[in-house]
Coordinates of C-alpha atoms and ligand atoms in Angstrom, one line a residue:
Chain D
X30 CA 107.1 107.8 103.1
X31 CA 104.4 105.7 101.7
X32 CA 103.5 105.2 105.4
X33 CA 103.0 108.8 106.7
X34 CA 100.9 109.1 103.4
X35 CA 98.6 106.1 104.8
X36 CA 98.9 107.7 108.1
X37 CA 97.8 111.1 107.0
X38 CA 94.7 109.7 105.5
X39 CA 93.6 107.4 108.1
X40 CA 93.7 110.8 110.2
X41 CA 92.4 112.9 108.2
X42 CA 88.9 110.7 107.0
X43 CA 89.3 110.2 111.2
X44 CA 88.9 113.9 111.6
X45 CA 86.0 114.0 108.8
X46 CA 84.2 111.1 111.0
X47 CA 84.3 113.1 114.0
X48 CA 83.4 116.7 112.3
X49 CA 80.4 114.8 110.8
X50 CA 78.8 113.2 113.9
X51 CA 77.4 116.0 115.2
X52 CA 76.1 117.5 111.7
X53 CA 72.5 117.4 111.0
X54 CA 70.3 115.4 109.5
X55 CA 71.6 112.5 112.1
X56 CA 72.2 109.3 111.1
X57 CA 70.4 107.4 114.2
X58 CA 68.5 104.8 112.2
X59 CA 71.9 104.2 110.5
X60 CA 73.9 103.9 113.6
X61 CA 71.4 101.2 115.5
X62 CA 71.1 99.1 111.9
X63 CA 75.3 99.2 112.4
X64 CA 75.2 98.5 115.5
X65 CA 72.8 95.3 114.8
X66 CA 74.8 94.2 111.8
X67 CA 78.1 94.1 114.0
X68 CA 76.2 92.5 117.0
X69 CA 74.5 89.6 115.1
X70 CA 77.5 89.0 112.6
X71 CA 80.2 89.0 115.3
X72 CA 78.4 87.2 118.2
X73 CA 79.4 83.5 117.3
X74 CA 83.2 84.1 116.3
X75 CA 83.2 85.9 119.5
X76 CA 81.8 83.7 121.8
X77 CA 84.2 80.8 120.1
X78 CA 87.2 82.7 120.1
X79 CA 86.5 83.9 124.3
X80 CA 85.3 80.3 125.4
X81 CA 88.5 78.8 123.9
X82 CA 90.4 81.2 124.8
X83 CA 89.4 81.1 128.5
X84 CA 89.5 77.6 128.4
X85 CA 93.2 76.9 126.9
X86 CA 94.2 79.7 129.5
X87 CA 92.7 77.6 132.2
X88 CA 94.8 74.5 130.5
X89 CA 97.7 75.8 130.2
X90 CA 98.5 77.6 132.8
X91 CA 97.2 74.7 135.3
X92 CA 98.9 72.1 133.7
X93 CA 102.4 74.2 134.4
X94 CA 101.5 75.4 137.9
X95 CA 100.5 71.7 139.0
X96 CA 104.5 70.6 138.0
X97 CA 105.3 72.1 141.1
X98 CA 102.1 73.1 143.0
X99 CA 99.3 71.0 144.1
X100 CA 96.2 72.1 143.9
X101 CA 96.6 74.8 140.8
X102 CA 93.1 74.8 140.2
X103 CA 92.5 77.4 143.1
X104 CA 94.6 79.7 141.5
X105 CA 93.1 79.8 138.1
X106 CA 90.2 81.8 138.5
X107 CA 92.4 84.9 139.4
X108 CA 95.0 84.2 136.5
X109 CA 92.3 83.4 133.8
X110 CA 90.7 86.8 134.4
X111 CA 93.4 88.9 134.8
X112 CA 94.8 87.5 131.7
X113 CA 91.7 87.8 129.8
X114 CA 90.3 91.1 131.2
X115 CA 93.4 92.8 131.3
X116 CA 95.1 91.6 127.8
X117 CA 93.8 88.7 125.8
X118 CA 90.0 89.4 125.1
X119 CA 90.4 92.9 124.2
X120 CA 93.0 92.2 121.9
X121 CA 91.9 88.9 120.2
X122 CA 88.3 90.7 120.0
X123 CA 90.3 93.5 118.6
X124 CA 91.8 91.0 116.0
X125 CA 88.7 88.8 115.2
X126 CA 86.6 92.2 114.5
X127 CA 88.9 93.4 112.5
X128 CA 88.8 90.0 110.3
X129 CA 85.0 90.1 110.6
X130 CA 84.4 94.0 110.6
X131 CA 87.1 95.8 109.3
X132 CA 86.2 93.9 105.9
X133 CA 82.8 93.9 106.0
X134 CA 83.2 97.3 105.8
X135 CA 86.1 98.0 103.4
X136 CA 84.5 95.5 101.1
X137 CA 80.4 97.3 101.2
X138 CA 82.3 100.7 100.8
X139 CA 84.0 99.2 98.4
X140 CA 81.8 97.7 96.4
X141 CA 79.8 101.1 96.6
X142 CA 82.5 103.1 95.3
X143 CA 83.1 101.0 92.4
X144 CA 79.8 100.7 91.4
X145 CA 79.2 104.6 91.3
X146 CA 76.6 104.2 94.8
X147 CA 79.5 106.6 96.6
X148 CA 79.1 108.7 93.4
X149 CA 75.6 108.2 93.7
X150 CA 75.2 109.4 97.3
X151 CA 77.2 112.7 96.7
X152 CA 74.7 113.5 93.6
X153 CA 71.6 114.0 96.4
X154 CA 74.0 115.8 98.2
X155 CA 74.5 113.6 101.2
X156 CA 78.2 113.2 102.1
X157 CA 79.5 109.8 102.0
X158 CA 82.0 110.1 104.9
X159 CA 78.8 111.2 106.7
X160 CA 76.3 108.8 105.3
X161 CA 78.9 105.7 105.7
X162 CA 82.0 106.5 107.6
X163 CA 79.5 108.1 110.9
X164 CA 77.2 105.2 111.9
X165 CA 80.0 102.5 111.2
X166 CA 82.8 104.3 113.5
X167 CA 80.2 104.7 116.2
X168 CA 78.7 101.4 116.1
X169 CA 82.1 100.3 115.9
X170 CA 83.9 102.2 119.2
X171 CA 80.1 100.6 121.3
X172 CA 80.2 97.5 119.9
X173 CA 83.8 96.0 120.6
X174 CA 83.7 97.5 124.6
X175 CA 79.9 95.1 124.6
X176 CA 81.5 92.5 123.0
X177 CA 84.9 92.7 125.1
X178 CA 82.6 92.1 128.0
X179 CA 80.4 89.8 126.8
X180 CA 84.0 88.0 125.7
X181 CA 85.8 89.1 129.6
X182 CA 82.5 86.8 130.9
X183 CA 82.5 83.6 128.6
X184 CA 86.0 83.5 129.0
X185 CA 85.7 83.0 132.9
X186 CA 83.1 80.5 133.2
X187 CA 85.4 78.2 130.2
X188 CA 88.1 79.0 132.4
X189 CA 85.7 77.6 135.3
X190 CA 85.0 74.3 133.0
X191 CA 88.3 73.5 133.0
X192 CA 89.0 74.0 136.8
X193 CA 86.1 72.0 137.7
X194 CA 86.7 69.2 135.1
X195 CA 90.5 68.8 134.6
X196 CA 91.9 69.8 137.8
X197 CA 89.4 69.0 140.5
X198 CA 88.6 72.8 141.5
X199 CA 85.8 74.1 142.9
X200 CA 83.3 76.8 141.9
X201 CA 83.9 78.7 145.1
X202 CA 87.9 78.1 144.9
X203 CA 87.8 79.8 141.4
X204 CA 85.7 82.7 142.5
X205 CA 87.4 83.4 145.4
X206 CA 90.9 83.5 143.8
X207 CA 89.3 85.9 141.1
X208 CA 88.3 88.1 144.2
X209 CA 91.5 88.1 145.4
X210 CA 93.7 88.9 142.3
X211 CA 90.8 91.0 140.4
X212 CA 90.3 94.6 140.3
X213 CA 87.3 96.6 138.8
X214 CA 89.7 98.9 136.8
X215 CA 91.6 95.8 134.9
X216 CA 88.2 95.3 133.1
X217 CA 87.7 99.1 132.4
X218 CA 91.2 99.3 131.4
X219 CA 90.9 96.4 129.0
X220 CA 87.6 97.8 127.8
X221 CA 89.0 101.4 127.3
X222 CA 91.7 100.0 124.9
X223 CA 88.9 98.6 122.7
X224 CA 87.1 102.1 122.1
X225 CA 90.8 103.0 120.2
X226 CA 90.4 99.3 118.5
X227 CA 86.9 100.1 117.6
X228 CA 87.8 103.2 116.1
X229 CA 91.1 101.5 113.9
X230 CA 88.9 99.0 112.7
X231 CA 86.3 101.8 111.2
X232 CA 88.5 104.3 110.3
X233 CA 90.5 101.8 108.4
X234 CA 88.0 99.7 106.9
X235 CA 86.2 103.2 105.6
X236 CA 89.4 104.4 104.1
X237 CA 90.4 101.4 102.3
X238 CA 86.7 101.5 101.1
X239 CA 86.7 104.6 99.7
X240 CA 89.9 104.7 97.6
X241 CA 88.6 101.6 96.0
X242 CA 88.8 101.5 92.7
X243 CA 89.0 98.4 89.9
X244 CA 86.2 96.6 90.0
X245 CA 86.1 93.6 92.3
X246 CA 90.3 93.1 91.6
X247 CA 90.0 96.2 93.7
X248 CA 87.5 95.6 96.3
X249 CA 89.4 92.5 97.2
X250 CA 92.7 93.9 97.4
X251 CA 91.2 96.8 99.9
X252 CA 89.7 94.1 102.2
X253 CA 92.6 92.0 102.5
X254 CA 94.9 95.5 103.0
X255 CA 92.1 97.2 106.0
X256 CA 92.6 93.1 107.7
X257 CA 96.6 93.2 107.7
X258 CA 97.0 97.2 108.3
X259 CA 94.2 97.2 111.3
X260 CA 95.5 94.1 112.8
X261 CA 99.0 95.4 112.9
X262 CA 97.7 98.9 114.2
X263 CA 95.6 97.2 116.3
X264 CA 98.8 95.3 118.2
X265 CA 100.8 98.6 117.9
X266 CA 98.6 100.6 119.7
X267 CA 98.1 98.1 122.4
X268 CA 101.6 97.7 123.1
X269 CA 101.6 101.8 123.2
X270 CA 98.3 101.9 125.7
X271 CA 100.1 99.0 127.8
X272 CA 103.2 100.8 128.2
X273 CA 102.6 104.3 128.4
X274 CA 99.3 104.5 130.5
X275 CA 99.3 101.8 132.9
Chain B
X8 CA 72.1 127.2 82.0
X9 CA 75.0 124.8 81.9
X10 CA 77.8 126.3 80.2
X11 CA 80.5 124.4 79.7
X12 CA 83.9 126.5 78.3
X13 CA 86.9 124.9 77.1
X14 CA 87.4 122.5 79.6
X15 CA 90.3 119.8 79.6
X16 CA 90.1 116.3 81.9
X17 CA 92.7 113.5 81.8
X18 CA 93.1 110.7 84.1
X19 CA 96.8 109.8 83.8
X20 CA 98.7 110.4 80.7
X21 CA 95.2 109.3 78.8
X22 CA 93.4 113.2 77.5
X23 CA 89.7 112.4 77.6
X24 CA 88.8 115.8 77.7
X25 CA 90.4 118.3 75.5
X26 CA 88.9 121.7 75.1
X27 CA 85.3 121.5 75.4
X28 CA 82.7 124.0 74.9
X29 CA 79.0 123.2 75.4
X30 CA 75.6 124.9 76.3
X31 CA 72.3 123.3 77.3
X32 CA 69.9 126.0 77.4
X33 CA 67.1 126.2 80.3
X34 CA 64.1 124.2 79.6
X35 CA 65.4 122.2 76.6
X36 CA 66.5 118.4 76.0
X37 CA 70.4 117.8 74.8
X38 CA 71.4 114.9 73.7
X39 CA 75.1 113.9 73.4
X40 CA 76.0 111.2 71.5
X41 CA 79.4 109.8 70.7
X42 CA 81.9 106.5 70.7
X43 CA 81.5 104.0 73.5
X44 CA 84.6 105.3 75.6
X45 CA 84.9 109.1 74.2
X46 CA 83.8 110.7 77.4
X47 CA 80.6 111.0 77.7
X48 CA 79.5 109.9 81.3
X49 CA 83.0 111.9 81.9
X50 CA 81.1 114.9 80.7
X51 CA 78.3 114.2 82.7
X52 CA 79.9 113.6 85.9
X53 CA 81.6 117.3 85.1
X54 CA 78.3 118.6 85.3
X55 CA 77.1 117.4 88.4
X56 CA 80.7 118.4 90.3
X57 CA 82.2 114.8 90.9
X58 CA 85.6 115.5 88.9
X59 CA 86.7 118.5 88.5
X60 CA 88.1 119.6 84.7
X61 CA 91.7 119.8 84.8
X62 CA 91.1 123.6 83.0
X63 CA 88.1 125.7 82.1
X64 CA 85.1 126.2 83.7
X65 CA 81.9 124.8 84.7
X66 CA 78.9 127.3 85.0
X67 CA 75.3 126.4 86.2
X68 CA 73.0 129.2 86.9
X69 CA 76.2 131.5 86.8
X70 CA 78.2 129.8 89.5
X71 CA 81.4 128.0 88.6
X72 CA 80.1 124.7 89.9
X73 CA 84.5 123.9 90.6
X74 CA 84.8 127.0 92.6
X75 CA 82.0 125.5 94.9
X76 CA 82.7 124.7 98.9
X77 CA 81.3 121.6 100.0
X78 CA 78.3 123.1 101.1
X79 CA 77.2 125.1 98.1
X80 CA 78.0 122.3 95.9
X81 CA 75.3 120.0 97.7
X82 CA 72.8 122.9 97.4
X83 CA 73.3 123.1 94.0
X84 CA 73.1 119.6 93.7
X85 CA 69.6 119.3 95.3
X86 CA 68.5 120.9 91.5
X87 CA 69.6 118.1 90.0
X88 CA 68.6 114.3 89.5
X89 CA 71.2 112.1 87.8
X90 CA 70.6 108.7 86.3
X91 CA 74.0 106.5 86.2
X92 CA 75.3 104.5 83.5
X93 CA 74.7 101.4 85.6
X94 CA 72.2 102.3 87.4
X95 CA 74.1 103.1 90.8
X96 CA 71.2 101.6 93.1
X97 CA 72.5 101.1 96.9
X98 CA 72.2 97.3 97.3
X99 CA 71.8 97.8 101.3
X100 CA 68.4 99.3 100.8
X101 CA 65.0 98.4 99.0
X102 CA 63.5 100.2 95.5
X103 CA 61.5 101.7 98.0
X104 CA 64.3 103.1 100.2
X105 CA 66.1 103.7 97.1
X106 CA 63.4 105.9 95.2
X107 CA 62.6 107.9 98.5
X108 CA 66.1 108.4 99.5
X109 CA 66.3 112.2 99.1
X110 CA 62.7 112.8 100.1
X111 CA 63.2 111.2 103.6
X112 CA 66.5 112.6 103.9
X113 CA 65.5 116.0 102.9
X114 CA 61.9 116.5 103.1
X115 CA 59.7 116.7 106.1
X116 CA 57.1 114.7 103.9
X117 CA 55.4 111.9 106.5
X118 CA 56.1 108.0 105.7
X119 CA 52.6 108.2 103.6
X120 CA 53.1 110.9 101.7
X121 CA 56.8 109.5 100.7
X122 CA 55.3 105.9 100.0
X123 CA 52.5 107.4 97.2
X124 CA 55.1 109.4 96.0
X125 CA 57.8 106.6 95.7
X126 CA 55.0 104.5 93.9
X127 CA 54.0 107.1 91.5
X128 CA 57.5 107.8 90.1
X129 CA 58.0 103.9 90.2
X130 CA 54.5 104.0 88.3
X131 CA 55.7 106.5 85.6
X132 CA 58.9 104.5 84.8
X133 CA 56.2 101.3 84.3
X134 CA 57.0 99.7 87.6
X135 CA 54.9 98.3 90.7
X136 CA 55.1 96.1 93.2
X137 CA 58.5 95.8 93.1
X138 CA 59.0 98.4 96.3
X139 CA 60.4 96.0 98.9
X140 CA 62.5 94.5 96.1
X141 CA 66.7 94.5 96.7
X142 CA 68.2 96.0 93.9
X143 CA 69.9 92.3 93.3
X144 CA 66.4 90.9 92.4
X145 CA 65.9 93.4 90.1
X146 CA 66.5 92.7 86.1
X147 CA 69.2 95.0 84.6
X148 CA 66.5 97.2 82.5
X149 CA 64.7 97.2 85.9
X150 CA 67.6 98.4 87.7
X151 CA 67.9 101.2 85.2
X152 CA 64.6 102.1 85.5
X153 CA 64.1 102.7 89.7
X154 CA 67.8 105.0 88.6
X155 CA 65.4 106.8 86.7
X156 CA 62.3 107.0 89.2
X157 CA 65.2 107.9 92.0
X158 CA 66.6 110.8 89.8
X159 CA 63.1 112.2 89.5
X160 CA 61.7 112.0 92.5
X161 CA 62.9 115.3 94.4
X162 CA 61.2 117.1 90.8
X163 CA 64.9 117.9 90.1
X164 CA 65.5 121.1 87.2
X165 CA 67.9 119.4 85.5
X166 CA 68.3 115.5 85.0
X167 CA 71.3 114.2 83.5
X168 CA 70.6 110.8 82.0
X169 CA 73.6 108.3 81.4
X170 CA 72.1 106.4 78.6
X171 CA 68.6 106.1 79.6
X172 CA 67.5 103.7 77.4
X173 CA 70.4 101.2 77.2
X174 CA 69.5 97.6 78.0
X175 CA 65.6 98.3 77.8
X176 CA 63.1 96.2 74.7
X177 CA 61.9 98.6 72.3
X178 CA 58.9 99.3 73.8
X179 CA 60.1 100.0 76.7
X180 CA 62.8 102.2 75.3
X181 CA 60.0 103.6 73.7
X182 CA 58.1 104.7 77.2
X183 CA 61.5 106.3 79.0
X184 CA 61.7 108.6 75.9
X185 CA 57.9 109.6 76.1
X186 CA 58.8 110.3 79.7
X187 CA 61.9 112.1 79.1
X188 CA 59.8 114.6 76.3
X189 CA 56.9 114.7 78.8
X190 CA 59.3 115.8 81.8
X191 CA 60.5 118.6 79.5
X192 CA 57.6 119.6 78.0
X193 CA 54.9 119.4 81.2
X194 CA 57.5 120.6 84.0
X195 CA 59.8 122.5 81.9
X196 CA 62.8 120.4 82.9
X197 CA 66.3 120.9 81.6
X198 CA 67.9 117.8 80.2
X199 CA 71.1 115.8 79.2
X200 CA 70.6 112.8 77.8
X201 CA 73.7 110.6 76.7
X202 CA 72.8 107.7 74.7
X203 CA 73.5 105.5 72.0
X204 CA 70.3 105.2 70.7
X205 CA 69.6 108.1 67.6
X206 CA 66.0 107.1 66.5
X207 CA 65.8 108.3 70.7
X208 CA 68.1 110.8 70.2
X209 CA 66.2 112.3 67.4
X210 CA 63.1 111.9 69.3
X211 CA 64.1 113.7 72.2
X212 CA 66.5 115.8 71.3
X213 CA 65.7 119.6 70.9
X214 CA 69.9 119.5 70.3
X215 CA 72.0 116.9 69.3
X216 CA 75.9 116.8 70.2
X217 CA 78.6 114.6 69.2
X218 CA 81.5 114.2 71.2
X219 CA 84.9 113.0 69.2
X220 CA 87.9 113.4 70.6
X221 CA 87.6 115.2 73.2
X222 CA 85.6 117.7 71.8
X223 CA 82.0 119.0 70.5
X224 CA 82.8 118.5 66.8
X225 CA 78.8 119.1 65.6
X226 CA 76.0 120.3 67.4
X227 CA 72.6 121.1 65.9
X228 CA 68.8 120.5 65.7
X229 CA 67.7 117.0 65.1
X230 CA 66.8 118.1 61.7
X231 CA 70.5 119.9 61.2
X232 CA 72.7 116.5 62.4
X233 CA 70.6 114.2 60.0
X234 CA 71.9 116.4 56.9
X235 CA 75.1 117.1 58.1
X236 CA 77.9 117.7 56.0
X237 CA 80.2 116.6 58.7
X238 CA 81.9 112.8 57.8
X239 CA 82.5 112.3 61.0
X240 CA 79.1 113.1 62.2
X241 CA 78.0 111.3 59.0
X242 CA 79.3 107.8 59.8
X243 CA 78.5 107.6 63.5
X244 CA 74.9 108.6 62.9
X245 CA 74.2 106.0 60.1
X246 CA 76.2 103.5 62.1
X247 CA 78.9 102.4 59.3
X248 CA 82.4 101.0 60.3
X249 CA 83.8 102.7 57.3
X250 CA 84.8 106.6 57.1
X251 CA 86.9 109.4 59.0
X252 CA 86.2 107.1 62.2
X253 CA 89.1 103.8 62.8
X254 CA 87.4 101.4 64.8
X255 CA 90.4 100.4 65.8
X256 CA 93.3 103.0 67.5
Ligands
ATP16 N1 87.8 107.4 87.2 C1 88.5 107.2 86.0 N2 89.8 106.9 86.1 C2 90.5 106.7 85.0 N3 90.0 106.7 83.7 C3 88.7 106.9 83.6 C4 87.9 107.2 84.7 N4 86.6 107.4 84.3 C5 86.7 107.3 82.9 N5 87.9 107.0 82.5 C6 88.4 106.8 81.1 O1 87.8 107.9 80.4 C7 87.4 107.4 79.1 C8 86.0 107.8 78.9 O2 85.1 107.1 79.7 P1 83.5 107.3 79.8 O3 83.0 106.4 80.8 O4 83.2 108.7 79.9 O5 83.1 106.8 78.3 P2 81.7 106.9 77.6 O6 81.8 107.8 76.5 O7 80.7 107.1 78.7 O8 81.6 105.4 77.1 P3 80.3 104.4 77.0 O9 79.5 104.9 75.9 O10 80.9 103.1 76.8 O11 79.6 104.5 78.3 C9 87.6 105.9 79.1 O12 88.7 105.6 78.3 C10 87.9 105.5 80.5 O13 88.8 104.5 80.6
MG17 MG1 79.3 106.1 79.6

């Protein structure tokens, strides 16, 4: 029960978002300061968590393949960026936004509701759902497909590092094994599952903002609760785009 | 005219609201006054449509401002500047932004025309220079006072002041309450002021209401509060902890 209640309000301040975005006045100036915000705050975890990634891929998987196959490091290139494009960087971005994001957002909504600036907003008639909730879904559901890719290419070339340096591969060998294994629609497919990430991450870091209430007690409970409950959406709903449309 | 008429607000099992009836006439200055937790920015926020009484009704202008859609309630709001208890300044922006929210939201004002406006409502609160400011540099009484210049700065009919002077040195105190009388008495603005303050609330107030209990239990002229025969009334005013009021309970 106390689930379908969440769910019904995560889907209905969803529907708000979305009857909003096309009101006047529009919030463009808001949306590109978002978009900013999430760019510059993100870009460093991101490019940690996709080199890393990319490069304990590369690891892992060569040090198995090379117990019974010479020569693994030929192979990599096509298994790193299937692995990442297709599965592991959207998700892991997914997660690390909604660590880095998700409660950015609950916690400045947050914060704004306690301190009457929600209130505040509504008094010169400007709707908060519009005023807050619009740039930050939109900046949200651009930002995580950029960063996916940004993530998609990082993760490759650490992927590369650790052909070239741990298993005696070549830059051509990896390249030409991505070629072989890689399709253009396992990126889009990757990047189209972070749009619905984007748009959990928002949607639940907005509605955890706005029923805020108790001071900073409050604001920290509602950041800690948009982190678990987008993270575990986030994986849900992966597992239901994975399975049901390719 | 707001008209308040019997209206009843609890949050919970706690009644904060119980039975109200209250009318600020067009044009005039009403001050509430009333124990720190009664109700009173409760009131307020009645007023301006963020809660919504439990029972009885809310009129401004002759519209039941409960019975409002979304869209009529911001167009009545656009008649109204509100000053919060604490201040309510969005941290994100800048005094600047701040003060000038409304007009660049709903004016077609240029950037120059919003800037000398911005710096003559900052300049009528006693501020300047402090335009690119964040909110979090700003001094509490500060922080009060851009409120203030940001509730006046669309030339709103009615303000609603959530203890204006609070937190302010006496000479300052002194200047918002000049302001507040000249608002009224040059642009004919309709006011509530809630404060703690009675030499202000005498100085401002064309009618004085105290809140006890949930209710109006006195309202009158200046003039009619300070020779009450009301107890109550009696012992809040001259600020004694003994009388019909328990400090405690
Ligand atoms: N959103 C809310 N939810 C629950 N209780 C509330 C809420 N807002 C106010 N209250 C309660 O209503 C009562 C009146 O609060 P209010 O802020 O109106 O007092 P006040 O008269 O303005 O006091 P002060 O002079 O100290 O500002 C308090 O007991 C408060 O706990
Ligand atoms: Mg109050």
């Amino acid at each position: 029960m106390v689930f379908l209640a969440e769910a019904g309000k995560f889907t209905g301040l969803f529907g708000q978002i979305l009857l909003w975005t096309f009101k006047k006045p529009s919030e463009g100036k808001n949306i590109f300061e978002q978009m900013v915000l999430i760019g510059n705050k993100s870009l460093g975890v991101v490019t940690i968590t996709s080199l890393s990634t990319g490069m304990i891929l590369a690891l892992q998987t060569g040090t198995a393949i090379e117990r019974k196959i010479s020569g693994a490091a030929n192979m990599l290139g096509g298994i790193v960026s299937l692995a990442l494009t297709r599965e592991l960087a959207p998700v892991l971005i997914g997660l690390v936004m909604a660590g880095k994001i998700g409660s950015a957002i609950a916690a400045e909504i947050g914060t704004m509701n306690v301190t009457e600036q929600v209130d505040a907003l509504k008094t010169m008639a400007t709707n908060p759902v519009k005023y807050l909730g619009v740039p930050r879904f939109i900046s949200a559901i651009f930002m995580l497909p950029l960063l996916t890719i940004y993530a998609d290419l990082l993760g490759t070339l650490g992927g590369l590092f650790i052909s070239l340096n741990i298993f005696d591969g070549t830059t051509t060998g990896y390249f030409d094994s991505l070629n072989m294994y890689m399709r253009l629609d396992d990126v889009f497919k990757g990047l189209f599952k972070t749009i619905f990430f984007g748009a959990i991450i928002a949607v639940v870091g907005c509605q955890k903002g706005f029923e805020t209430e108790g001071g900073a007690e409050g604001v920290g409970k509602s950041t800690t609760s948009s982190v678990v409950i987008s993270s575990m959406l986030i994986l849900v709903t992966d597992y239901i785009l994975t399975a049901f449309l390719w | 005219m707001i008209k308040l008429s019997n209206i009843t607000k609890s949050f919970g099992a706690q009644q904060v609201i119980n039975g109200l009836s209250l009318e600020i006439p067009d044009k005039k200055t009403v001050v509430i006054i009333g124990r720190s937790g009664c109700g009173k920015s409760v009131l307020l926020k009645h007023m301006i449509g963020l809660l919504k009484p439990d029972a009885g009704s809310i009129f401004i202008k002759d519209r039941d401002i409960a019975k409002l859609n979304s869209k009529e309630l911001d167009e009545a709001r656009r008649h109204f500047g509100m000053l919060f208890q604490g201040a309510a300044l969005f941290d994100s922006l800048t005094v600047a932004e701040n003060v000038g929210f409304a007009l660049e939201r709903f004016t077609k004002k240029s950037p120059v025309e919003i800037r000398n406006i911005v710096k003559e409502k900052l300049a009528l609160v006693g501020l300047e220079n402090v335009e690119e400011k964040k909110p979090a540099e700003l001094s509490g009484g500060m922080k009060k006072r851009v409120g203030l210049a940001r509730a006046i700065a669309m030339d709103p009919e009615i303000i609603l002041y959530d203890e204006p002077t609070t937190g302010l040195d006496p000479i300052m105190s002194d200047t918002i309450n000049e302001l507040i009388v000249s608002l009224q008495q040059k642009l004919k603005i309709t006011s509530v002021v809630v404060t703690h303050d009675m030499k202000s609330a005498y100085h401002i107030g064309d009618k004085i209401a105290m809140m006890y209990d949930g209710k109006i239990i006195e309202e009158g002229t200046p003039a009619e509060i300070q020779n009450t025969n009301n107890a109550t009334v009696r012992q809040f005013i001259s600020g004694s902890s003994k009388g019909p009021i328990q400090v405690l309970g």
